[in-house]
Structures are given as C-alpha cells and as structure tokens.
PDB file of C-alpha atoms in Angstrom:
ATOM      1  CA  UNK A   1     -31.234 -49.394-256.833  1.00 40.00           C
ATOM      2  CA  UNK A   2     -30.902 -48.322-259.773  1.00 39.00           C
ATOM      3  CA  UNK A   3     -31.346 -50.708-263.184  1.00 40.00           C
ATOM      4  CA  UNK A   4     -28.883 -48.736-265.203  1.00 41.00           C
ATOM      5  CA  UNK A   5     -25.392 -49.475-265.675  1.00 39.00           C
ATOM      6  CA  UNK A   6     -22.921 -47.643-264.469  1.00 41.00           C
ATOM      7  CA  UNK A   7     -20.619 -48.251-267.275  1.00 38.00           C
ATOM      8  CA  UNK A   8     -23.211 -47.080-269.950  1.00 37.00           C
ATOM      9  CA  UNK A   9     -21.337 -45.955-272.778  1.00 50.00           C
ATOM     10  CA  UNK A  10     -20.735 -41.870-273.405  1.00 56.00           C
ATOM     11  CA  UNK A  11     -20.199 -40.160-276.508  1.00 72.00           C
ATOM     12  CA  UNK A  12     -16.337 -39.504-276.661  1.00 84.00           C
ATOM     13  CA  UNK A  13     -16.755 -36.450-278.331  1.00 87.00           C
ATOM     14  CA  UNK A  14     -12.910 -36.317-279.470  1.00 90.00           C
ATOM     15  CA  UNK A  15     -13.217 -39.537-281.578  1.00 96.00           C
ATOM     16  CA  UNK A  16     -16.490 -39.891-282.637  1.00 96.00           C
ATOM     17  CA  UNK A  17     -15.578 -39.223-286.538  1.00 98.00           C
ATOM     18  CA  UNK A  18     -12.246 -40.944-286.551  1.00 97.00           C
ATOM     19  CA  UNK A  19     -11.034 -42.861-289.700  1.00 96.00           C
ATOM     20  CA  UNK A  20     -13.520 -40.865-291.487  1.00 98.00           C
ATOM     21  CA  UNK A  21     -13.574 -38.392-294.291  1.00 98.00           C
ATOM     22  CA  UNK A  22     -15.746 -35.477-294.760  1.00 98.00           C
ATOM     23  CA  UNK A  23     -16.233 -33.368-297.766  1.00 99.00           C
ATOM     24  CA  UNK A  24     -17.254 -29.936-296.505  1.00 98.00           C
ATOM     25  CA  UNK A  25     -18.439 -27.232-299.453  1.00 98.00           C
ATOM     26  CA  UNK A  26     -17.683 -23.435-298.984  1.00 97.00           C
ATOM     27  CA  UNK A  27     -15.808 -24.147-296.176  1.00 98.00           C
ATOM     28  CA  UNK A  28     -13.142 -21.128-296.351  1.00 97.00           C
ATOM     29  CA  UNK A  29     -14.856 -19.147-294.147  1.00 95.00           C
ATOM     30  CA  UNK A  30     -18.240 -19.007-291.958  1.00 95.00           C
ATOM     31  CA  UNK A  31     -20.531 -22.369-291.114  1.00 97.00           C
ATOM     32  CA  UNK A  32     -18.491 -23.924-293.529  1.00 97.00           C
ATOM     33  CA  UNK A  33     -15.488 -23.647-291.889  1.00 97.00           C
ATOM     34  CA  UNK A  34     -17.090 -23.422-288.217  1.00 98.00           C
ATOM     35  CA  UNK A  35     -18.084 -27.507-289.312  1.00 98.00           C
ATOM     36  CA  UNK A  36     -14.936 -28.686-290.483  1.00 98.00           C
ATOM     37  CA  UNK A  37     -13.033 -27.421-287.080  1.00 98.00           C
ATOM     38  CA  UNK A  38     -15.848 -29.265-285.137  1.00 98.00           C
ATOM     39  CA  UNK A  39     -15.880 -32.365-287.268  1.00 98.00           C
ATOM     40  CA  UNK A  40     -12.046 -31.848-287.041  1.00 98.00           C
ATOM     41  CA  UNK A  41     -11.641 -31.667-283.941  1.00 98.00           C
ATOM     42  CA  UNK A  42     -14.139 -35.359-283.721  1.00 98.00           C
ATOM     43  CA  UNK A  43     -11.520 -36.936-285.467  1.00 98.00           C
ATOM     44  CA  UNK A  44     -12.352 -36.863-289.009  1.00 98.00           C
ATOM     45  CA  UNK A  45      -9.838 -36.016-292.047  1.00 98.00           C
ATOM     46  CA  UNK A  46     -11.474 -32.500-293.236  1.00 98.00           C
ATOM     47  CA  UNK A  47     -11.333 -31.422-297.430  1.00 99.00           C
ATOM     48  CA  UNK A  48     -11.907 -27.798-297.227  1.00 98.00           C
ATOM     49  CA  UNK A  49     -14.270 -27.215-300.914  1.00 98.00           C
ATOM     50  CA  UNK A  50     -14.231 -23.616-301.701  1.00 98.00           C
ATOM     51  CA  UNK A  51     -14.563 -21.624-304.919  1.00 98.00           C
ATOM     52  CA  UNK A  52     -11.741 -19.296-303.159  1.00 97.00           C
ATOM     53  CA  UNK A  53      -8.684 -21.323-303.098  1.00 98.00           C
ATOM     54  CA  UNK A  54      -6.464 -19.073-301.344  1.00 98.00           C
ATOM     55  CA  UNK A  55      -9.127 -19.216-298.619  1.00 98.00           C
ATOM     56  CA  UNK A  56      -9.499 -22.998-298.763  1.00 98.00           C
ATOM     57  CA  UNK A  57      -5.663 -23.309-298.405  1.00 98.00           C
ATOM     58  CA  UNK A  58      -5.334 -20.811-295.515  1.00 98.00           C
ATOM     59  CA  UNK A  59      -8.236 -22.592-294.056  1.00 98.00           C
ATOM     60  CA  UNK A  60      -6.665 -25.600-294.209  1.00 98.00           C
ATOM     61  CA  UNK A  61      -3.227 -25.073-292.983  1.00 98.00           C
ATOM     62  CA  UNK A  62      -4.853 -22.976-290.019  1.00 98.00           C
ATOM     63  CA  UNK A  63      -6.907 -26.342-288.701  1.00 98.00           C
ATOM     64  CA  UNK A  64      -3.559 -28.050-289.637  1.00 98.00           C
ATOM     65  CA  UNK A  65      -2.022 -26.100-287.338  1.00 98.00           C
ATOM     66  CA  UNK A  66      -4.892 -26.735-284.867  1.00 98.00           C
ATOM     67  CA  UNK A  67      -3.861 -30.464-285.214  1.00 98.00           C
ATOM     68  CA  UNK A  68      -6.448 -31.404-287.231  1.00 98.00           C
ATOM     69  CA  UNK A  69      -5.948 -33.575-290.770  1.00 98.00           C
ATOM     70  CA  UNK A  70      -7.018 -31.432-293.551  1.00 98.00           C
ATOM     71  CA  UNK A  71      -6.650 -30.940-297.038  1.00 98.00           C
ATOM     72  CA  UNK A  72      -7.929 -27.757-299.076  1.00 98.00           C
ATOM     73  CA  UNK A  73      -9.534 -28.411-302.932  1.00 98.00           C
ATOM     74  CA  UNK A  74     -11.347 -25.568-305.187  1.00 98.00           C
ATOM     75  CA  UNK A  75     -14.082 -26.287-306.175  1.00 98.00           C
ATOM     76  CA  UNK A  76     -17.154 -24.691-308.754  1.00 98.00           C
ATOM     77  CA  UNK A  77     -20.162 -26.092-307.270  1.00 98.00           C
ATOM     78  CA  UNK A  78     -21.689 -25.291-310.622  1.00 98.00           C
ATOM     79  CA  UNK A  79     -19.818 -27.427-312.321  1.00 98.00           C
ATOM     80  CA  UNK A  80     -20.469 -30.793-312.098  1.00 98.00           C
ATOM     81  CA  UNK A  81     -16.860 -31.582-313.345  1.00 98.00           C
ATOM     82  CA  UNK A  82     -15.393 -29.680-310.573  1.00 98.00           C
ATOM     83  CA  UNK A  83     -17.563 -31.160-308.194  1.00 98.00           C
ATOM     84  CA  UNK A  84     -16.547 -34.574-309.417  1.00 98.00           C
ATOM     85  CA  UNK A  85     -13.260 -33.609-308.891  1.00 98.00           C
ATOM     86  CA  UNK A  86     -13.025 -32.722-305.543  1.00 98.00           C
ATOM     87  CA  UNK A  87     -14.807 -35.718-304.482  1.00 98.00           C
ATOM     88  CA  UNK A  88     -12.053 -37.484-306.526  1.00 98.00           C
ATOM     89  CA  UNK A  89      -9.460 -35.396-304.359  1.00 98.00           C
ATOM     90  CA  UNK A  90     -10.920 -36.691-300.974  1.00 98.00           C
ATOM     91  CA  UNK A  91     -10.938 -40.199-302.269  1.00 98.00           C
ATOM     92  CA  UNK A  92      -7.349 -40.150-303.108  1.00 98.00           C
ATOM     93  CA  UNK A  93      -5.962 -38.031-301.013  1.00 98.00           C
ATOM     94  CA  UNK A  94      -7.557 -39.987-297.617  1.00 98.00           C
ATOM     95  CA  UNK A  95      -8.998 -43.068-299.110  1.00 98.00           C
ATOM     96  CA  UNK A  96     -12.566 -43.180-298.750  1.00 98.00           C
ATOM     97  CA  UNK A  97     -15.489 -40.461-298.483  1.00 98.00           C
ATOM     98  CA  UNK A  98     -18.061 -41.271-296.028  1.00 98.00           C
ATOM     99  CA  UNK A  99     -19.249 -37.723-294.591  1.00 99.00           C
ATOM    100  CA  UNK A 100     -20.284 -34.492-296.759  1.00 99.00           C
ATOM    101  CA  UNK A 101     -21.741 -31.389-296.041  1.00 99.00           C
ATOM    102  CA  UNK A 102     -23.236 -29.094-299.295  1.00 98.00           C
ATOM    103  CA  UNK A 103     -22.337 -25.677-297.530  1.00 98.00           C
ATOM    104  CA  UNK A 104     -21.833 -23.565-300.827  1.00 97.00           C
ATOM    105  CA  UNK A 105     -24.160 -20.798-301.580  1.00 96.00           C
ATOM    106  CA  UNK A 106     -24.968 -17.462-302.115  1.00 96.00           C
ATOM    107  CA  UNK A 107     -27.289 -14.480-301.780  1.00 94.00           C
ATOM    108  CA  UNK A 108     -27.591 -12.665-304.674  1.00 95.00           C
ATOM    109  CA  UNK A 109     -29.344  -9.513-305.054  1.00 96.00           C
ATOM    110  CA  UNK A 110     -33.150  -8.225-303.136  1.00 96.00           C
ATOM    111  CA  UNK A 111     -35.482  -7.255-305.812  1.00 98.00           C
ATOM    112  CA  UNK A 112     -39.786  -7.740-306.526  1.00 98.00           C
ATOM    113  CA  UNK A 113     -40.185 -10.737-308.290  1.00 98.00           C
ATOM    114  CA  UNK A 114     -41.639  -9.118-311.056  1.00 98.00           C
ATOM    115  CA  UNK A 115     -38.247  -7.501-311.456  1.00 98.00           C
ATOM    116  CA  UNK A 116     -35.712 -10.018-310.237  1.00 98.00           C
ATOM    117  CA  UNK A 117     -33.254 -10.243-312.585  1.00 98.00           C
ATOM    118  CA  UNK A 118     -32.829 -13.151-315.071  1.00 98.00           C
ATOM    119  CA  UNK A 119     -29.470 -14.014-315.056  1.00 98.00           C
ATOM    120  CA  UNK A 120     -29.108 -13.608-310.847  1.00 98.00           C
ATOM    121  CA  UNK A 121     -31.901 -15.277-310.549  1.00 98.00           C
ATOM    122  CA  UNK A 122     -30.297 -18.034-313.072  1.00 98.00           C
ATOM    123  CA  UNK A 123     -26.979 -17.581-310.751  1.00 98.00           C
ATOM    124  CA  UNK A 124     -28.411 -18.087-307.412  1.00 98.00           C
ATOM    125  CA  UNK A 125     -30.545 -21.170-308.289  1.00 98.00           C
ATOM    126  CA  UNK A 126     -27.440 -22.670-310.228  1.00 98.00           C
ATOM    127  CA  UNK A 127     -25.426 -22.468-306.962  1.00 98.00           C
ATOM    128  CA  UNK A 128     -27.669 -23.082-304.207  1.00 98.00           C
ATOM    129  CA  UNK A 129     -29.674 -25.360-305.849  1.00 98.00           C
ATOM    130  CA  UNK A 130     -27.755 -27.194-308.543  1.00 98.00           C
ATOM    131  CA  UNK A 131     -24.695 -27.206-306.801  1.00 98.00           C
ATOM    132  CA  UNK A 132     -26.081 -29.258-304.107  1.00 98.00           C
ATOM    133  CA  UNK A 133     -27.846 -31.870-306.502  1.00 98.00           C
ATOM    134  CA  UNK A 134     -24.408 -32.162-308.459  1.00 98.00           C
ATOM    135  CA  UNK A 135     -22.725 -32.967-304.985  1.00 98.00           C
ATOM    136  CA  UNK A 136     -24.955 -35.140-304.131  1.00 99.00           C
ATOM    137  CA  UNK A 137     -24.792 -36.983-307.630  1.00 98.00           C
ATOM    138  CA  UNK A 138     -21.069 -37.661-307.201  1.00 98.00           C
ATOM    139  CA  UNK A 139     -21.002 -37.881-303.095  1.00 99.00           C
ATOM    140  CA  UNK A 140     -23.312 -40.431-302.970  1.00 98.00           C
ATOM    141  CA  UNK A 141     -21.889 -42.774-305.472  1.00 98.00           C
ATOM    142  CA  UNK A 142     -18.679 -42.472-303.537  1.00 98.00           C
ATOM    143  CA  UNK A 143     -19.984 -42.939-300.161  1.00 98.00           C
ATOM    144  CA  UNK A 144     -21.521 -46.008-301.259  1.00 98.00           C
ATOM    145  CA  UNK A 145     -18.806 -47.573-302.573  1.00 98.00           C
ATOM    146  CA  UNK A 146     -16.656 -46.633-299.219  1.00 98.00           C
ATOM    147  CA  UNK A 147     -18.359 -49.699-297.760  1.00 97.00           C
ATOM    148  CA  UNK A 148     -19.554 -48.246-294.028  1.00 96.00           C
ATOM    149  CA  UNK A 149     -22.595 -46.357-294.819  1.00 97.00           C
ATOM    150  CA  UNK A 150     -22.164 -42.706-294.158  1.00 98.00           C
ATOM    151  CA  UNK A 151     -24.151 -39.307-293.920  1.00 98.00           C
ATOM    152  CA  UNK A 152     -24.900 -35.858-295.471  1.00 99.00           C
ATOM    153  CA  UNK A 153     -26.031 -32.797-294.490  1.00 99.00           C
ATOM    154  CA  UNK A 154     -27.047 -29.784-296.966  1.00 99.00           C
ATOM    155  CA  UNK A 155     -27.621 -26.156-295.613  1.00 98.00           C
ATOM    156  CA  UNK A 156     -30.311 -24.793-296.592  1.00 98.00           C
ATOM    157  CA  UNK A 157     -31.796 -21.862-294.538  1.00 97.00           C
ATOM    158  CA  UNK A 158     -34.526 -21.073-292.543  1.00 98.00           C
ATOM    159  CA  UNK A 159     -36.007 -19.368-295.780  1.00 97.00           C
ATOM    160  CA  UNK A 160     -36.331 -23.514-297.015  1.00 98.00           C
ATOM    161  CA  UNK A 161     -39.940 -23.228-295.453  1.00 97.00           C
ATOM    162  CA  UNK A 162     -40.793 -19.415-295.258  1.00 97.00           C
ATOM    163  CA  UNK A 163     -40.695 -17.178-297.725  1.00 97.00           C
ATOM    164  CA  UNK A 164     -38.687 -13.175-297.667  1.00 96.00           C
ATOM    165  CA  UNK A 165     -39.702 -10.401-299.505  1.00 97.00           C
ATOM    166  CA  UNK A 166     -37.357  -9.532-302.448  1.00 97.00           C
ATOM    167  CA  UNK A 167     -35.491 -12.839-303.056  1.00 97.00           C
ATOM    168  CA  UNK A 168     -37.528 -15.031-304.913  1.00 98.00           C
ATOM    169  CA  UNK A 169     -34.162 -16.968-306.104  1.00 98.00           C
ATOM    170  CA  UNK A 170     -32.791 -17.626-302.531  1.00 98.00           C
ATOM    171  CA  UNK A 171     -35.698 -18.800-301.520  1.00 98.00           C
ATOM    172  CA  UNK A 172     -37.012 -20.864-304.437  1.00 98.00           C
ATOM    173  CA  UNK A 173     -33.293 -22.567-303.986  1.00 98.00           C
ATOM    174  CA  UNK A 174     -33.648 -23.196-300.278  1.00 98.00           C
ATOM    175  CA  UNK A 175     -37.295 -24.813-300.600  1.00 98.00           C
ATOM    176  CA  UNK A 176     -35.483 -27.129-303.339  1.00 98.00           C
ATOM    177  CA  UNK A 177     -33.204 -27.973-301.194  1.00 98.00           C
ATOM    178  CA  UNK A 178     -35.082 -29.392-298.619  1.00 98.00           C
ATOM    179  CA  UNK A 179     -37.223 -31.307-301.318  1.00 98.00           C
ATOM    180  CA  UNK A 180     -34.050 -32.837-302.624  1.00 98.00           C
ATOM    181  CA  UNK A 181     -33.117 -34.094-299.372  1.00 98.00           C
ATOM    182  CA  UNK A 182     -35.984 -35.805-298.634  1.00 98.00           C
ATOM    183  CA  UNK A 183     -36.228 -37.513-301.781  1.00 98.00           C
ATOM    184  CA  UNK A 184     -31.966 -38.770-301.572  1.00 98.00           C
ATOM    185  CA  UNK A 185     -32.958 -40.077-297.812  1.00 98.00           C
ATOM    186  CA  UNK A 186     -35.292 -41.896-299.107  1.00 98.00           C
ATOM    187  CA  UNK A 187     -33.580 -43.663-302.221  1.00 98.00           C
ATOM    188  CA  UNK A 188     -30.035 -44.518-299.576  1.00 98.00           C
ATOM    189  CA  UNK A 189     -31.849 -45.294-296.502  1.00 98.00           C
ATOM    190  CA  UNK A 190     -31.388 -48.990-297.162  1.00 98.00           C
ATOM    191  CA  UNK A 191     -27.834 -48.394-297.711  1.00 98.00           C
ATOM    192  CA  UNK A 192     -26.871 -47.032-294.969  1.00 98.00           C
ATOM    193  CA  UNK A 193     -26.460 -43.749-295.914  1.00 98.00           C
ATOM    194  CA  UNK A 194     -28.584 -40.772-293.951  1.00 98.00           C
ATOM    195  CA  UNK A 195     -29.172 -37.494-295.691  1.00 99.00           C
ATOM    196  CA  UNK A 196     -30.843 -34.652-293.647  1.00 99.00           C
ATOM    197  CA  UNK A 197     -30.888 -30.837-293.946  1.00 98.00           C
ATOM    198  CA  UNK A 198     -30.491 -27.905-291.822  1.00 98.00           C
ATOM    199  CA  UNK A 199     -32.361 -24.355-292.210  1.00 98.00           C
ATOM    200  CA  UNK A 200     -30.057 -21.486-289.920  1.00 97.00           C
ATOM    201  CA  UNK A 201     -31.263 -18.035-288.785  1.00 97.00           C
ATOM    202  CA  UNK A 202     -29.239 -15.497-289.629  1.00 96.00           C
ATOM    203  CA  UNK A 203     -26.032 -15.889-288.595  1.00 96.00           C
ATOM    204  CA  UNK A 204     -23.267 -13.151-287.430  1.00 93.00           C
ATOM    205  CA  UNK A 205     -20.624 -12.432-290.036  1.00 82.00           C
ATOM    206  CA  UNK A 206     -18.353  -9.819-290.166  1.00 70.00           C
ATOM    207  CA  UNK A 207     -20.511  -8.851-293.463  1.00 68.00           C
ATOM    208  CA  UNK A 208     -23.108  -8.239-291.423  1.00 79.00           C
ATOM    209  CA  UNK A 209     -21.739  -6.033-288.985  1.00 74.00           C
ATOM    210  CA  UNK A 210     -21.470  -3.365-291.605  1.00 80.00           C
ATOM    211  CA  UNK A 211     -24.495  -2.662-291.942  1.00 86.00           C
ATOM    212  CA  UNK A 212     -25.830   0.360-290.497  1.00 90.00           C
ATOM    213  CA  UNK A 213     -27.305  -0.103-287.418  1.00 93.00           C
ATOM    214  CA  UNK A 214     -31.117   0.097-287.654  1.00 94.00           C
ATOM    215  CA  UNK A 215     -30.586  -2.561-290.599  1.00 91.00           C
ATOM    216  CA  UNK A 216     -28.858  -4.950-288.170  1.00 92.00           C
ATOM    217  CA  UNK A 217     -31.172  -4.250-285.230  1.00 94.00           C
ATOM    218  CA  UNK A 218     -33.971  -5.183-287.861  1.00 94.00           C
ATOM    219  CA  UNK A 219     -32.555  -8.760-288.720  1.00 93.00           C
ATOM    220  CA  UNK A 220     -32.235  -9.110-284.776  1.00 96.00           C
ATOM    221  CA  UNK A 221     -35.739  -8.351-284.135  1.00 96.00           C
ATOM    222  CA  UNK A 222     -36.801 -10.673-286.498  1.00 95.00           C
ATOM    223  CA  UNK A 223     -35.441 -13.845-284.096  1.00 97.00           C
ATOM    224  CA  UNK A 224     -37.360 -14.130-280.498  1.00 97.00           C
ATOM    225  CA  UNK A 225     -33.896 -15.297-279.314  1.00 98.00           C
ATOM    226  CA  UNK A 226     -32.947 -11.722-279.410  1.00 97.00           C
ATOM    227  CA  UNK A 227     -29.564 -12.089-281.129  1.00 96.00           C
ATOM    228  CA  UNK A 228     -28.188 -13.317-284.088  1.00 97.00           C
ATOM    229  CA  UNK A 229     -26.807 -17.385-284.693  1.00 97.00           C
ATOM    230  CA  UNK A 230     -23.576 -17.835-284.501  1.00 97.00           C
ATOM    231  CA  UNK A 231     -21.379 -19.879-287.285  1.00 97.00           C
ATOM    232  CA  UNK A 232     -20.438 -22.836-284.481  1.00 98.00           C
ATOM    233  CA  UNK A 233     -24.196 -23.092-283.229  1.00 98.00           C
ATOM    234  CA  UNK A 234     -24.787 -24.208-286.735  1.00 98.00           C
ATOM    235  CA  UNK A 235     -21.542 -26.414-287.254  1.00 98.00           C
ATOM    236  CA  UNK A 236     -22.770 -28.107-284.032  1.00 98.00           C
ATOM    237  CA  UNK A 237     -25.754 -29.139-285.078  1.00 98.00           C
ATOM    238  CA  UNK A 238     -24.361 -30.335-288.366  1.00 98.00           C
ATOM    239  CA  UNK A 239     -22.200 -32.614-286.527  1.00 98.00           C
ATOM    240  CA  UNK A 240     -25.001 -34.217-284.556  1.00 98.00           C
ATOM    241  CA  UNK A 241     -26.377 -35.428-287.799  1.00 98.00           C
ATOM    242  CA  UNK A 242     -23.314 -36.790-289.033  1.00 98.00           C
ATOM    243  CA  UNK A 243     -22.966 -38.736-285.822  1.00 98.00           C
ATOM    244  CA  UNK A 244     -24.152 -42.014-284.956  1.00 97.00           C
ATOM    245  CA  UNK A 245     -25.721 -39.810-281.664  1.00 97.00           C
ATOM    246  CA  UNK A 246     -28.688 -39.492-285.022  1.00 98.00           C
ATOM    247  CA  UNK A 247     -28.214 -42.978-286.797  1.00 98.00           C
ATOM    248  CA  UNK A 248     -32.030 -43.306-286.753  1.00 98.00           C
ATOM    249  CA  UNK A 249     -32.520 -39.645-288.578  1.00 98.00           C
ATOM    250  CA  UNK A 250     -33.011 -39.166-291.975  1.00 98.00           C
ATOM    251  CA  UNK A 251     -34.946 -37.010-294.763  1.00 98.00           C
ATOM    252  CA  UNK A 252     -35.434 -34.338-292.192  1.00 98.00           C
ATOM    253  CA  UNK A 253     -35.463 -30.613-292.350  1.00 98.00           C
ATOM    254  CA  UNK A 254     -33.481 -29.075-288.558  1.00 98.00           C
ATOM    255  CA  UNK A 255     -34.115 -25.398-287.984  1.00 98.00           C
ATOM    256  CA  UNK A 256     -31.438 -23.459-285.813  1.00 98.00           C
ATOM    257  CA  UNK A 257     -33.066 -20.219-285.868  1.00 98.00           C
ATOM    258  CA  UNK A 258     -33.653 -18.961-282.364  1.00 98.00           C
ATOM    259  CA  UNK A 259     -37.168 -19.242-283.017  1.00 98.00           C
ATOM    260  CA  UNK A 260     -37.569 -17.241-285.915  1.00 97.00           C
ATOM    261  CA  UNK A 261     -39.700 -19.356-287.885  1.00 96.00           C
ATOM    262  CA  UNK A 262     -42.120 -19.675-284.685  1.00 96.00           C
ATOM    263  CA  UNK A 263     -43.288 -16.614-285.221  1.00 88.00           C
TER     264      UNK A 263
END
C-alpha cells in the first residue's frame, strides 16, 4: 500500500499567482511579453514596462482581451526616475507589487574590443546593466513593504557566464547581472523575498529570421538542441521561479539554452 496520500496537493496552474502583481520590463514584445501571458494566465495582475508605449499598450489590451488583468506603463530603464515611476504605477494602479521581472535590454553593435565604441558600449551597459540595478533599487523597497514576501527574476543571457567574440558590452552587462543577483538574494533572503536569474540561448524572433540563411544556420549550430529557444520556453521557466513550486531557490543563475553552454 502505498504511504502517500491520495489527496496530495497539485499545483493549480491557473491560480498559482492570484492576488498578485508583477512588474514585467520590456514586455511589448518577445520573452517579455511571452512571461506576462504565462504569469497572466496564473492569475496575476500584469504591468506591461516598455520603452515603446504604443507596444506596451497594444500589448496590454491584447492579454486584456485574452482575459487577463493588465495594465501597460513606459518606462526608461535608464532612468531611475522612470523606473521609480512605473513601480509607482503598479502600486497604485493594483495595490501592491510583489513579483518583477528585469526583461529590458539590448544588443548593441559586434565590434573587437579594442574598437568597440565608447558611447555603445556606454549605452548597452547603461541598459542591461544599470537598468536592472535601478529596478531592483525601487522593486525591492516596494515588495517589501507589500507585506507577503515576493520574488524577482532578471534576464540575463547565456553570455552571463561565457564570453562572444565582438560584444564586449553585452557581455560585460550579462556577467553583472548575474553578480547583482546573487548579491540582492542574499541581502532579502530573510525577508522573504527570492531573487534569481535566468541566462536564454538564442531565442527565435522574427529579427532573426532575416538573416540570411548561413547566418541563421550558424546561431543554430551553435546549440546541441539543434534549434533555436523559443520566447515561451523562457517565460516558462521564469514563472517557475516566481512560484512557490521554487520557494527554497534563490541567488541562482538558470540556463535555458538547449545545451549551448555544455559545449
């Protein structure tokens, strides 16, 4: 016979973020917007962040219309005053913030080191990097003070713990990124509040599908998985680590790669 009970309690996917609030960052389009349909679709109230606010808008009324609770803000991630204001926005507008996800980032150009530009390089490390320390300065705070402990997750990228020829700046941001988690997970354990990081593959865009074909074959190649991640892979794992399904995971780095980095 056996010892375990039959009415052992399973995840109910549909609710598990319900009364909650989640701040997602450049969530107008891609993983960003891939996690706030899934954490959506859990229950949560979703603020679409995005630098584009047409896109956060459309975003938003589109998961609206999915019957999900959503709000769009714009947002500068380089700003901390814009960052402090859309946390602001999904205080008031649902009453609380106890979820966030630092999304927000960009490429920026492929170039030696020895003759990166300045100001990109200035650009990319301001947005990837600072962006995600100024959310967590205001996040956190916020979180806290919500009462019921919470969690973040930052994207970083599977270039957080490998390096890629011709972009110093991504990568110098990503590898911060990951040190910055660790250190916030450790300073809000006690509170409550779990912090953890993700590092994706490449993922499939439409961006990506224009490039020419022995380009895209090339990024391909690069993953043993033989294909390219896709945006909801990503948003999936995401939402594990905002669950209580990870309440004893924090300050760690989660590759979704298809075993790029294995290599």
């Amino acid at each position: 016979m056996s010892t375990t009970s039959d009415t052992a309690s399973v995840t109910d996917y549909a609710t598990e973020f319900a009364g909650r609030t989640a701040l997602v960052t450049g969530a107008a389009s891609g993983i960003g917007l891939a996690t706030a349909r899934r954490l959506g679709a859990g229950g949560a109230n979703v603020v679409i962040a995005d630098h584009n606010a047409e896109g956060a808008e459309k975003a938003a009324a589109d998961l609206r219309a999915e019957g999900i609770e959503a709000a769009a803000v714009a947002v500068d991630v380089t700003s901390p005053e814009s960052v402090a204001a859309a946390v602001a926005f999904a205080v008031d507008t649902y009453g609380a913030l106890e979820l966030a996800v630092n999304n927000a980032g960009i490429g920026g150009p492929s170039a030696p080191t020895g003759e990166y530009d300045i100001e990109a390089y200035d650009r990319v490390v301001s947005t990837n990097l600072n962006g995600v320390f100024y959310s967590l300065r205001h996040e956190l705070p916020a979180i806290e003070a919500a009462g019921r402990g919470g969690a973040v997750v930052n994207v970083a990228s599977i270039l957080g713990s490998v390096g890629f020829a011709g972009s110093s700046a991504y990568v110098a941001a990503k590898h911060g990124v990951v040190g910055l988690t660790k250190t916030a997970a450790a300073e809000y354990a006690a509170k409550g509040i779990r912090v953890n990081v993700v590092g994706p593959g490449f993922i499939e865009t439409p961006l990506l599908r224009t490039m020419d074909q022995e380009a895209y074959d090339g990024l391909v190649a690069l993953h043993p998985a033989g294909r390219l991640g896709r945006s909801e892979e990503v948003a999936e794992l995401i939402a594990f680590l905002l669950s209580e399904r990870s309440s004893f995971v924090s300050g760690s780095y989660h590759l979704v790669d298809g075993a790029y980095t294995a290599l």
